[in-house]
PDB file of C-alpha atoms in Angstrom:
ATOM      1  CA  MET A 186     201.895  11.688 185.221  1.00  0.00           C
ATOM      2  CA  GLY A 187     204.270  14.261 183.727  1.00  0.00           C
ATOM      3  CA  SER A 188     203.182  17.372 181.859  1.00  0.00           C
ATOM      4  CA  ALA A 189     204.072  15.883 178.465  1.00  0.00           C
ATOM      5  CA  SER A 190     201.970  12.820 179.249  1.00  0.00           C
ATOM      6  CA  ARG A 191     199.022  14.949 180.365  1.00  0.00           C
ATOM      7  CA  GLU A 192     199.101  16.793 177.058  1.00  0.00           C
ATOM      8  CA  ALA A 193     199.351  13.535 175.093  1.00  0.00           C
ATOM      9  CA  LEU A 194     196.460  12.046 177.054  1.00  0.00           C
ATOM     10  CA  ALA A 195     194.325  15.138 176.517  1.00  0.00           C
ATOM     11  CA  GLU A 196     194.855  14.848 172.773  1.00  0.00           C
ATOM     12  CA  SER A 197     193.957  11.143 172.824  1.00  0.00           C
ATOM     13  CA  ARG A 198     190.804  11.929 174.840  1.00  0.00           C
ATOM     14  CA  ARG A 199     189.739  14.377 172.143  1.00  0.00           C
ATOM     15  CA  ALA A 200     190.282  11.661 169.550  1.00  0.00           C
ATOM     16  CA  ALA A 201     188.156   9.244 171.589  1.00  0.00           C
ATOM     17  CA  ARG A 202     185.290  11.722 171.879  1.00  0.00           C
ATOM     18  CA  SER A 203     185.256  12.258 168.128  1.00  0.00           C
ATOM     19  CA  GLN A 204     184.288   8.656 167.410  1.00  0.00           C
ATOM     20  CA  ASN A 205     181.583   6.225 168.464  1.00  0.00           C
ATOM     21  CA  GLY A 206     183.384   3.673 170.592  1.00  0.00           C
ATOM     22  CA  ASP A 207     181.835   0.575 172.118  1.00  0.00           C
ATOM     23  CA  LEU A 208     182.607  -2.162 174.608  1.00  0.00           C
ATOM     24  CA  ALA A 209     184.689  -4.068 172.062  1.00  0.00           C
ATOM     25  CA  THR A 210     186.831  -0.999 171.470  1.00  0.00           C
ATOM     26  CA  GLY A 211     187.392  -0.514 175.187  1.00  0.00           C
ATOM     27  CA  VAL A 212     188.340  -4.168 175.604  1.00  0.00           C
ATOM     28  CA  SER A 213     190.691  -3.878 172.611  1.00  0.00           C
ATOM     29  CA  LEU A 214     192.442  -0.940 174.253  1.00  0.00           C
ATOM     30  CA  PHE A 215     192.818  -2.909 177.481  1.00  0.00           C
ATOM     31  CA  GLU A 216     194.321  -5.836 175.578  1.00  0.00           C
ATOM     32  CA  ALA A 217     196.723  -3.542 173.735  1.00  0.00           C
ATOM     33  CA  SER A 218     197.823  -2.000 177.026  1.00  0.00           C
ATOM     34  CA  ARG A 219     198.618  -5.441 178.426  1.00  0.00           C
ATOM     35  CA  ILE A 220     200.553  -6.457 175.302  1.00  0.00           C
ATOM     36  CA  ILE A 221     202.613  -3.271 175.406  1.00  0.00           C
ATOM     37  CA  GLY A 222     203.097  -3.696 179.139  1.00  0.00           C
ATOM     38  CA  SER A 223     204.565  -7.151 178.617  1.00  0.00           C
ATOM     39  CA  SER A 224     207.084  -5.951 176.003  1.00  0.00           C
ATOM     40  CA  HIS A 225     209.982  -3.685 176.953  1.00  0.00           C
ATOM     41  CA  GLN A 226     210.753  -3.281 173.247  1.00  0.00           C
ATOM     42  CA  LEU A 227     207.279  -1.936 172.460  1.00  0.00           C
ATOM     43  CA  GLN A 228     207.349   0.392 175.450  1.00  0.00           C
ATOM     44  CA  ALA A 229     210.765   1.738 174.465  1.00  0.00           C
ATOM     45  CA  ALA A 230     209.786   2.192 170.814  1.00  0.00           C
ATOM     46  CA  LEU A 231     206.511   3.994 171.573  1.00  0.00           C
ATOM     47  CA  GLY A 232     208.099   6.106 174.281  1.00  0.00           C
ATOM     48  CA  ASP A 233     211.138   7.133 172.242  1.00  0.00           C
ATOM     49  CA  PRO A 234     210.931  10.948 171.916  1.00  0.00           C
ATOM     50  CA  GLY A 235     213.348  10.917 168.996  1.00  0.00           C
ATOM     51  CA  ALA A 236     211.410   8.460 166.838  1.00  0.00           C
ATOM     52  CA  GLU A 237     209.345   9.676 163.913  1.00  0.00           C
ATOM     53  CA  THR A 238     205.600   9.735 164.499  1.00  0.00           C
ATOM     54  CA  SER A 239     205.023   7.913 161.227  1.00  0.00           C
ATOM     55  CA  ALA A 240     207.294   5.084 162.351  1.00  0.00           C
ATOM     56  CA  LYS A 241     205.440   4.744 165.663  1.00  0.00           C
ATOM     57  CA  LYS A 242     202.085   4.673 163.901  1.00  0.00           C
ATOM     58  CA  ALA A 243     203.371   2.046 161.490  1.00  0.00           C
ATOM     59  CA  LEU A 244     204.553  -0.044 164.433  1.00  0.00           C
ATOM     60  CA  VAL A 245     201.152   0.180 166.087  1.00  0.00           C
ATOM     61  CA  ALA A 246     199.416  -0.803 162.852  1.00  0.00           C
ATOM     62  CA  SER A 247     201.690  -3.802 162.310  1.00  0.00           C
ATOM     63  CA  VAL A 248     201.263  -5.124 165.866  1.00  0.00           C
ATOM     64  CA  PHE A 249     197.595  -4.354 166.473  1.00  0.00           C
ATOM     65  CA  GLY A 250     195.966  -3.854 163.070  1.00  0.00           C
ATOM     66  CA  ALA A 251     194.497  -7.342 162.970  1.00  0.00           C
ATOM     67  CA  ARG A 252     193.833  -7.624 166.717  1.00  0.00           C
ATOM     68  CA  VAL A 253     191.783  -4.579 167.669  1.00  0.00           C
ATOM     69  CA  THR A 254     188.732  -2.735 166.431  1.00  0.00           C
ATOM     70  CA  PRO A 255     189.272   0.040 163.849  1.00  0.00           C
ATOM     71  CA  GLN A 256     188.319   2.631 166.476  1.00  0.00           C
ATOM     72  CA  ALA A 257     190.847   1.208 168.922  1.00  0.00           C
ATOM     73  CA  LEU A 258     193.556   1.247 166.245  1.00  0.00           C
ATOM     74  CA  THR A 259     192.861   4.933 165.570  1.00  0.00           C
ATOM     75  CA  LEU A 260     193.196   5.704 169.282  1.00  0.00           C
ATOM     76  CA  LEU A 261     196.396   3.672 169.596  1.00  0.00           C
ATOM     77  CA  GLU A 262     197.836   5.650 166.696  1.00  0.00           C
ATOM     78  CA  SER A 263     196.878   8.822 168.553  1.00  0.00           C
ATOM     79  CA  VAL A 264     198.747   7.520 171.593  1.00  0.00           C
ATOM     80  CA  ALA A 265     201.758   6.692 169.413  1.00  0.00           C
ATOM     81  CA  ALA A 266     201.746  10.237 168.027  1.00  0.00           C
ATOM     82  CA  GLY A 267     201.989  11.771 171.504  1.00  0.00           C
ATOM     83  CA  ARG A 268     205.053  12.484 173.584  1.00  0.00           C
ATOM     84  CA  TRP A 269     204.881  10.673 176.903  1.00  0.00           C
ATOM     85  CA  SER A 270     206.993  11.350 179.968  1.00  0.00           C
ATOM     86  CA  THR A 271     207.544   7.667 180.824  1.00  0.00           C
ATOM     87  CA  PRO A 272     206.617   4.270 179.344  1.00  0.00           C
ATOM     88  CA  SER A 273     204.341   3.592 182.319  1.00  0.00           C
ATOM     89  CA  ASP A 274     202.404   6.754 181.464  1.00  0.00           C
ATOM     90  CA  ILE A 275     201.639   5.246 178.063  1.00  0.00           C
ATOM     91  CA  LEU A 276     200.098   2.197 179.719  1.00  0.00           C
ATOM     92  CA  GLU A 277     198.059   4.337 182.107  1.00  0.00           C
ATOM     93  CA  GLY A 278     196.955   6.523 179.219  1.00  0.00           C
ATOM     94  CA  ILE A 279     195.716   3.610 177.117  1.00  0.00           C
ATOM     95  CA  GLU A 280     193.946   2.179 180.155  1.00  0.00           C
ATOM     96  CA  GLU A 281     192.196   5.482 180.800  1.00  0.00           C
ATOM     97  CA  LEU A 282     191.077   5.667 177.171  1.00  0.00           C
ATOM     98  CA  GLY A 283     189.614   2.176 177.525  1.00  0.00           C
ATOM     99  CA  LEU A 284     187.758   3.203 180.670  1.00  0.00           C
ATOM    100  CA  ARG A 285     186.367   6.324 179.043  1.00  0.00           C
ATOM    101  CA  VAL A 286     185.291   4.531 175.872  1.00  0.00           C
ATOM    102  CA  ILE A 287     183.430   1.919 177.916  1.00  0.00           C
ATOM    103  CA  ALA A 288     181.873   4.550 180.178  1.00  0.00           C
ATOM    104  CA  ALA A 289     180.685   6.603 177.206  1.00  0.00           C
ATOM    105  CA  SER A 290     179.150   3.593 175.475  1.00  0.00           C
ATOM    106  CA  ALA A 291     177.523   1.927 178.510  1.00  0.00           C
ATOM    107  CA  PRO A 292     173.706   1.603 178.418  1.00  0.00           C
ATOM    108  CA  ASN A 293     171.762   4.282 180.265  1.00  0.00           C
ATOM    109  CA  ASP A 294     170.460   1.769 182.791  1.00  0.00           C
ATOM    110  CA  VAL A 295     173.970   0.676 183.789  1.00  0.00           C
ATOM    111  CA  SER A 296     175.725   2.562 186.603  1.00  0.00           C
ATOM    112  CA  LEU A 297     179.364   1.585 186.259  1.00  0.00           C
ATOM    113  CA  GLU A 298     180.375   3.803 189.154  1.00  0.00           C
ATOM    114  CA  ASN A 299     177.903   2.129 191.531  1.00  0.00           C
ATOM    115  CA  GLU A 300     178.961  -1.345 190.443  1.00  0.00           C
ATOM    116  CA  LEU A 301     182.632  -0.486 190.864  1.00  0.00           C
ATOM    117  CA  PHE A 302     181.952   1.032 194.283  1.00  0.00           C
ATOM    118  CA  ALA A 303     180.125  -2.115 195.402  1.00  0.00           C
ATOM    119  CA  PHE A 304     183.007  -4.309 194.269  1.00  0.00           C
ATOM    120  CA  GLY A 305     185.517  -2.003 195.924  1.00  0.00           C
ATOM    121  CA  ARG A 306     183.651  -2.257 199.225  1.00  0.00           C
ATOM    122  CA  ALA A 307     183.595  -6.040 198.953  1.00  0.00           C
ATOM    123  CA  VAL A 308     187.371  -6.015 198.506  1.00  0.00           C
ATOM    124  CA  ALA A 309     187.969  -3.481 201.278  1.00  0.00           C
ATOM    125  CA  THR A 310     186.007  -5.515 203.826  1.00  0.00           C
ATOM    126  CA  ASN A 311     187.583  -8.885 202.966  1.00  0.00           C
ATOM    127  CA  SER A 312     191.323  -9.117 203.577  1.00  0.00           C
ATOM    128  CA  GLU A 313     191.596 -12.526 201.906  1.00  0.00           C
ATOM    129  CA  LEU A 314     189.932 -11.206 198.749  1.00  0.00           C
ATOM    130  CA  GLU A 315     192.147  -8.122 198.784  1.00  0.00           C
ATOM    131  CA  LEU A 316     195.228 -10.332 199.047  1.00  0.00           C
ATOM    132  CA  ALA A 317     194.069 -12.701 196.317  1.00  0.00           C
ATOM    133  CA  LEU A 318     193.519  -9.843 193.877  1.00  0.00           C
ATOM    134  CA  SER A 319     196.567  -7.778 194.840  1.00  0.00           C
ATOM    135  CA  SER A 320     199.234 -10.429 195.357  1.00  0.00           C
ATOM    136  CA  LYS A 321     202.024 -10.497 192.778  1.00  0.00           C
ATOM    137  CA  LEU A 322     202.152 -14.257 193.253  1.00  0.00           C
ATOM    138  CA  GLY A 323     198.683 -14.816 191.803  1.00  0.00           C
ATOM    139  CA  SER A 324     198.351 -15.459 188.083  1.00  0.00           C
ATOM    140  CA  GLY A 325     196.339 -13.206 185.799  1.00  0.00           C
ATOM    141  CA  PRO A 326     193.972 -15.985 184.649  1.00  0.00           C
ATOM    142  CA  ALA A 327     193.282 -17.002 188.257  1.00  0.00           C
ATOM    143  CA  LYS A 328     192.426 -13.418 189.200  1.00  0.00           C
ATOM    144  CA  VAL A 329     190.178 -13.064 186.155  1.00  0.00           C
ATOM    145  CA  ALA A 330     188.353 -16.265 187.069  1.00  0.00           C
ATOM    146  CA  LEU A 331     187.883 -15.014 190.631  1.00  0.00           C
ATOM    147  CA  VAL A 332     186.449 -11.668 189.476  1.00  0.00           C
ATOM    148  CA  GLU A 333     184.098 -13.352 187.010  1.00  0.00           C
ATOM    149  CA  ARG A 334     182.901 -15.775 189.699  1.00  0.00           C
ATOM    150  CA  LEU A 335     182.288 -12.978 192.192  1.00  0.00           C
ATOM    151  CA  LEU A 336     180.389 -10.827 189.700  1.00  0.00           C
ATOM    152  CA  GLN A 337     178.407 -13.540 187.964  1.00  0.00           C
ATOM    153  CA  GLY A 338     174.853 -12.299 187.533  1.00  0.00           C
ATOM    154  CA  SER A 339     175.408  -9.156 189.622  1.00  0.00           C
ATOM    155  CA  ALA A 340     177.285  -6.761 187.339  1.00  0.00           C
ATOM    156  CA  SER A 341     177.200  -5.528 183.765  1.00  0.00           C
ATOM    157  CA  ARG A 342     179.491  -6.746 181.003  1.00  0.00           C
ATOM    158  CA  GLU A 343     181.174  -3.354 181.102  1.00  0.00           C
ATOM    159  CA  THR A 344     182.090  -3.623 184.784  1.00  0.00           C
ATOM    160  CA  VAL A 345     183.349  -7.178 184.357  1.00  0.00           C
ATOM    161  CA  ALA A 346     185.524  -6.066 181.424  1.00  0.00           C
ATOM    162  CA  ILE A 347     186.990  -3.211 183.468  1.00  0.00           C
ATOM    163  CA  LEU A 348     187.755  -5.274 186.557  1.00  0.00           C
ATOM    164  CA  THR A 349     189.189  -8.275 184.728  1.00  0.00           C
ATOM    165  CA  HIS A 350     191.600  -5.955 182.961  1.00  0.00           C
ATOM    166  CA  LEU A 351     192.632  -4.130 186.122  1.00  0.00           C
ATOM    167  CA  VAL A 352     193.548  -7.278 188.015  1.00  0.00           C
ATOM    168  CA  GLN A 353     195.667  -8.471 185.101  1.00  0.00           C
ATOM    169  CA  GLN A 354     197.677  -5.250 184.860  1.00  0.00           C
ATOM    170  CA  PRO A 355     197.659  -3.448 188.220  1.00  0.00           C
ATOM    171  CA  LEU A 356     200.674  -1.229 187.422  1.00  0.00           C
ATOM    172  CA  GLY A 357     201.833  -1.365 191.015  1.00  0.00           C
ATOM    173  CA  ARG A 358     198.431  -0.537 192.513  1.00  0.00           C
ATOM    174  CA  ARG A 359     196.521  -2.604 195.048  1.00  0.00           C
ATOM    175  CA  ALA A 360     193.014  -3.788 194.265  1.00  0.00           C
ATOM    176  CA  GLY A 361     191.237  -1.074 196.242  1.00  0.00           C
ATOM    177  CA  GLU A 362     193.238   1.695 194.574  1.00  0.00           C
ATOM    178  CA  LEU A 363     192.572   0.183 191.138  1.00  0.00           C
ATOM    179  CA  VAL A 364     188.827   0.224 191.659  1.00  0.00           C
ATOM    180  CA  ARG A 365     188.750   3.749 193.130  1.00  0.00           C
ATOM    181  CA  HIS A 366     190.697   5.106 190.176  1.00  0.00           C
ATOM    182  CA  ALA A 367     188.451   3.356 187.658  1.00  0.00           C
ATOM    183  CA  ALA A 368     185.327   4.679 189.394  1.00  0.00           C
ATOM    184  CA  HIS A 369     186.744   8.206 189.313  1.00  0.00           C
ATOM    185  CA  VAL A 370     187.488   8.004 185.571  1.00  0.00           C
ATOM    186  CA  VAL A 371     184.086   6.599 184.556  1.00  0.00           C
ATOM    187  CA  ALA A 372     182.330   9.201 186.713  1.00  0.00           C
ATOM    188  CA  ASP A 373     184.409  11.984 185.184  1.00  0.00           C
ATOM    189  CA  GLU A 374     183.507  10.755 181.699  1.00  0.00           C
ATOM    190  CA  ALA A 375     179.833  10.874 182.696  1.00  0.00           C
ATOM    191  CA  GLY A 376     180.227  14.477 183.880  1.00  0.00           C
ATOM    192  CA  PHE A 377     180.192  14.159 187.653  1.00  0.00           C
ATOM    193  CA  ALA A 378     182.523  13.611 190.595  1.00  0.00           C
ATOM    194  CA  VAL A 379     182.226  10.900 193.228  1.00  0.00           C
ATOM    195  CA  ALA A 380     182.568  11.629 196.930  1.00  0.00           C
ATOM    196  CA  THR A 381     183.144   8.712 199.278  1.00  0.00           C
ATOM    197  CA  VAL A 382     181.806   9.772 202.663  1.00  0.00           C
ATOM    198  CA  THR A 383     182.674   7.818 205.784  1.00  0.00           C
ATOM    199  CA  SER A 384     180.644   8.376 208.947  1.00  0.00           C
ATOM    200  CA  ALA A 385     179.947   6.563 212.196  1.00  0.00           C
ATOM    201  CA  VAL A 386     176.226   6.267 211.425  1.00  0.00           C
ATOM    202  CA  PRO A 387     174.229   6.377 208.165  1.00  0.00           C
ATOM    203  CA  LEU A 388     173.475   9.874 206.923  1.00  0.00           C
ATOM    204  CA  GLN A 389     169.905  11.018 206.441  1.00  0.00           C
ATOM    205  CA  GLN A 390     168.860  11.921 202.894  1.00  0.00           C
ATOM    206  CA  ALA A 391     168.582  15.593 203.835  1.00  0.00           C
ATOM    207  CA  GLN A 392     172.178  15.507 205.075  1.00  0.00           C
ATOM    208  CA  ILE A 393     173.318  13.843 201.866  1.00  0.00           C
ATOM    209  CA  ASP A 394     171.528  16.463 199.787  1.00  0.00           C
ATOM    210  CA  ARG A 395     173.203  19.306 201.690  1.00  0.00           C
ATOM    211  CA  LEU A 396     176.582  17.624 201.433  1.00  0.00           C
ATOM    212  CA  GLN A 397     176.184  17.065 197.695  1.00  0.00           C
ATOM    213  CA  ALA A 398     175.225  20.710 197.182  1.00  0.00           C
ATOM    214  CA  GLY A 399     178.213  21.941 199.181  1.00  0.00           C
ATOM    215  CA  LEU A 400     180.675  19.647 197.430  1.00  0.00           C
ATOM    216  CA  ALA A 401     179.245  20.545 194.027  1.00  0.00           C
ATOM    217  CA  ALA A 402     179.716  24.238 194.769  1.00  0.00           C
ATOM    218  CA  ARG A 403     183.284  23.538 195.851  1.00  0.00           C
ATOM    219  CA  SER A 404     184.217  21.340 192.881  1.00  0.00           C
ATOM    220  CA  GLY A 405     182.209  23.152 190.221  1.00  0.00           C
ATOM    221  CA  ARG A 406     180.421  20.043 188.978  1.00  0.00           C
ATOM    222  CA  PRO A 407     177.677  17.624 190.116  1.00  0.00           C
ATOM    223  CA  VAL A 408     178.715  15.264 192.890  1.00  0.00           C
ATOM    224  CA  ARG A 409     177.346  11.864 193.813  1.00  0.00           C
ATOM    225  CA  VAL A 410     177.862  10.533 197.321  1.00  0.00           C
ATOM    226  CA  ASN A 411     178.776   6.973 198.224  1.00  0.00           C
ATOM    227  CA  GLN A 412     178.364   6.200 201.909  1.00  0.00           C
ATOM    228  CA  ILE A 413     180.571   4.055 204.120  1.00  0.00           C
ATOM    229  CA  VAL A 414     179.512   3.474 207.709  1.00  0.00           C
ATOM    230  CA  ASP A 415     182.476   2.902 210.017  1.00  0.00           C
ATOM    231  CA  ALA A 416     182.102   3.157 213.794  1.00  0.00           C
ATOM    232  CA  ASN A 417     185.853   3.777 214.094  1.00  0.00           C
ATOM    233  CA  VAL A 418     185.454   7.369 212.918  1.00  0.00           C
ATOM    234  CA  LEU A 419     183.447   7.999 216.147  1.00  0.00           C
ATOM    235  CA  GLY A 420     181.735  11.101 214.741  1.00  0.00           C
ATOM    236  CA  GLY A 421     182.038  13.717 212.049  1.00  0.00           C
ATOM    237  CA  LEU A 422     182.776  12.924 208.416  1.00  0.00           C
ATOM    238  CA  ARG A 423     185.652  11.856 206.227  1.00  0.00           C
ATOM    239  CA  VAL A 424     185.128  12.878 202.589  1.00  0.00           C
ATOM    240  CA  GLN A 425     187.288  11.742 199.684  1.00  0.00           C
ATOM    241  CA  ILE A 426     186.955  12.968 196.089  1.00  0.00           C
ATOM    242  CA  ALA A 427     189.583  11.369 193.866  1.00  0.00           C
ATOM    243  CA  ASP A 428     192.873  12.049 195.726  1.00  0.00           C
ATOM    244  CA  ASP A 429     191.506  14.913 197.820  1.00  0.00           C
ATOM    245  CA  VAL A 430     190.557  14.103 201.406  1.00  0.00           C
ATOM    246  CA  ILE A 431     188.603  16.260 203.843  1.00  0.00           C
ATOM    247  CA  ASP A 432     188.876  14.590 207.220  1.00  0.00           C
ATOM    248  CA  GLY A 433     186.647  16.140 209.862  1.00  0.00           C
ATOM    249  CA  SER A 434     186.156  12.964 211.860  1.00  0.00           C
ATOM    250  CA  ILE A 435     186.516  12.876 215.619  1.00  0.00           C
ATOM    251  CA  ALA A 436     188.995  10.016 215.246  1.00  0.00           C
ATOM    252  CA  LYS A 437     191.223  12.287 213.133  1.00  0.00           C
ATOM    253  CA  ARG A 438     190.993  15.108 215.666  1.00  0.00           C
ATOM    254  CA  LEU A 439     191.887  12.752 218.512  1.00  0.00           C
ATOM    255  CA  GLY A 440     194.813  11.441 216.502  1.00  0.00           C
ATOM    256  CA  ASP A 441     196.067  14.980 215.898  1.00  0.00           C
ATOM    257  CA  LEU A 442     195.704  15.751 219.600  1.00  0.00           C
ATOM    258  CA  ARG A 443     197.727  12.685 220.547  1.00  0.00           C
ATOM    259  CA  LEU A 444     200.509  13.809 218.211  1.00  0.00           C
ATOM    260  CA  GLN A 445     200.500  17.282 219.747  1.00  0.00           C
ATOM    261  CA  LEU A 446     200.692  15.844 223.270  1.00  0.00           C
ATOM    262  CA  ALA A 447     203.441  13.433 222.250  1.00  0.00           C
ATOM    263  CA  GLY A 448     205.426  16.300 220.734  1.00  0.00           C
TER     264      GLY A 448
END
């Protein structure tokens, strides 16, 4: 995302935090993102740096005024007022606002990050499911039906709303990447970072506690650890926080050694 888009998104985030959003508002933002994503005219009009802000806001009001919640309309007008680097950044920005609104309004007993992580693991360990959700040949309604069937009775309304949107508008991302990004955003909105730790054997709680403390000191904020056990790493740890990867696994070291020997 370009610098102009980051500034526009930051302003829209401030607008979102100034109001009391809810699940309906988040869903409205998702729907608006999909409508804009399906219209080159809307994308061009909202992304036109030479257009008057008032004209963009009027366009948003005419298209979405009767379709979205009042809070969502206010946020869409904030998006329209910003200067975005590319049309795709607008779509990503609206999606992120939807994620943050839903995360901020979720009940205290709902852990969106945990539910998203569980779904992401299910996708990562099932190639057929990954293909069904990521394939460009699959229809949006079919993917939505698949997600709803998989999550029936096992996930909150908020998580279902997030995942059914993501599979309808992947923006060039595969299913696993979609879920990881969403989990990162909802965790960030809740004030913590998520570390995905891959090891050959399950970590003991004392090890997790030490790892969390070290990562928190490094990142400057609380960190929650999600564990993945994978015998292929052989030993050591692979830690990923958002796009940052710390790979201290034996498998990585062996791979590096092979490259050195081959060179």
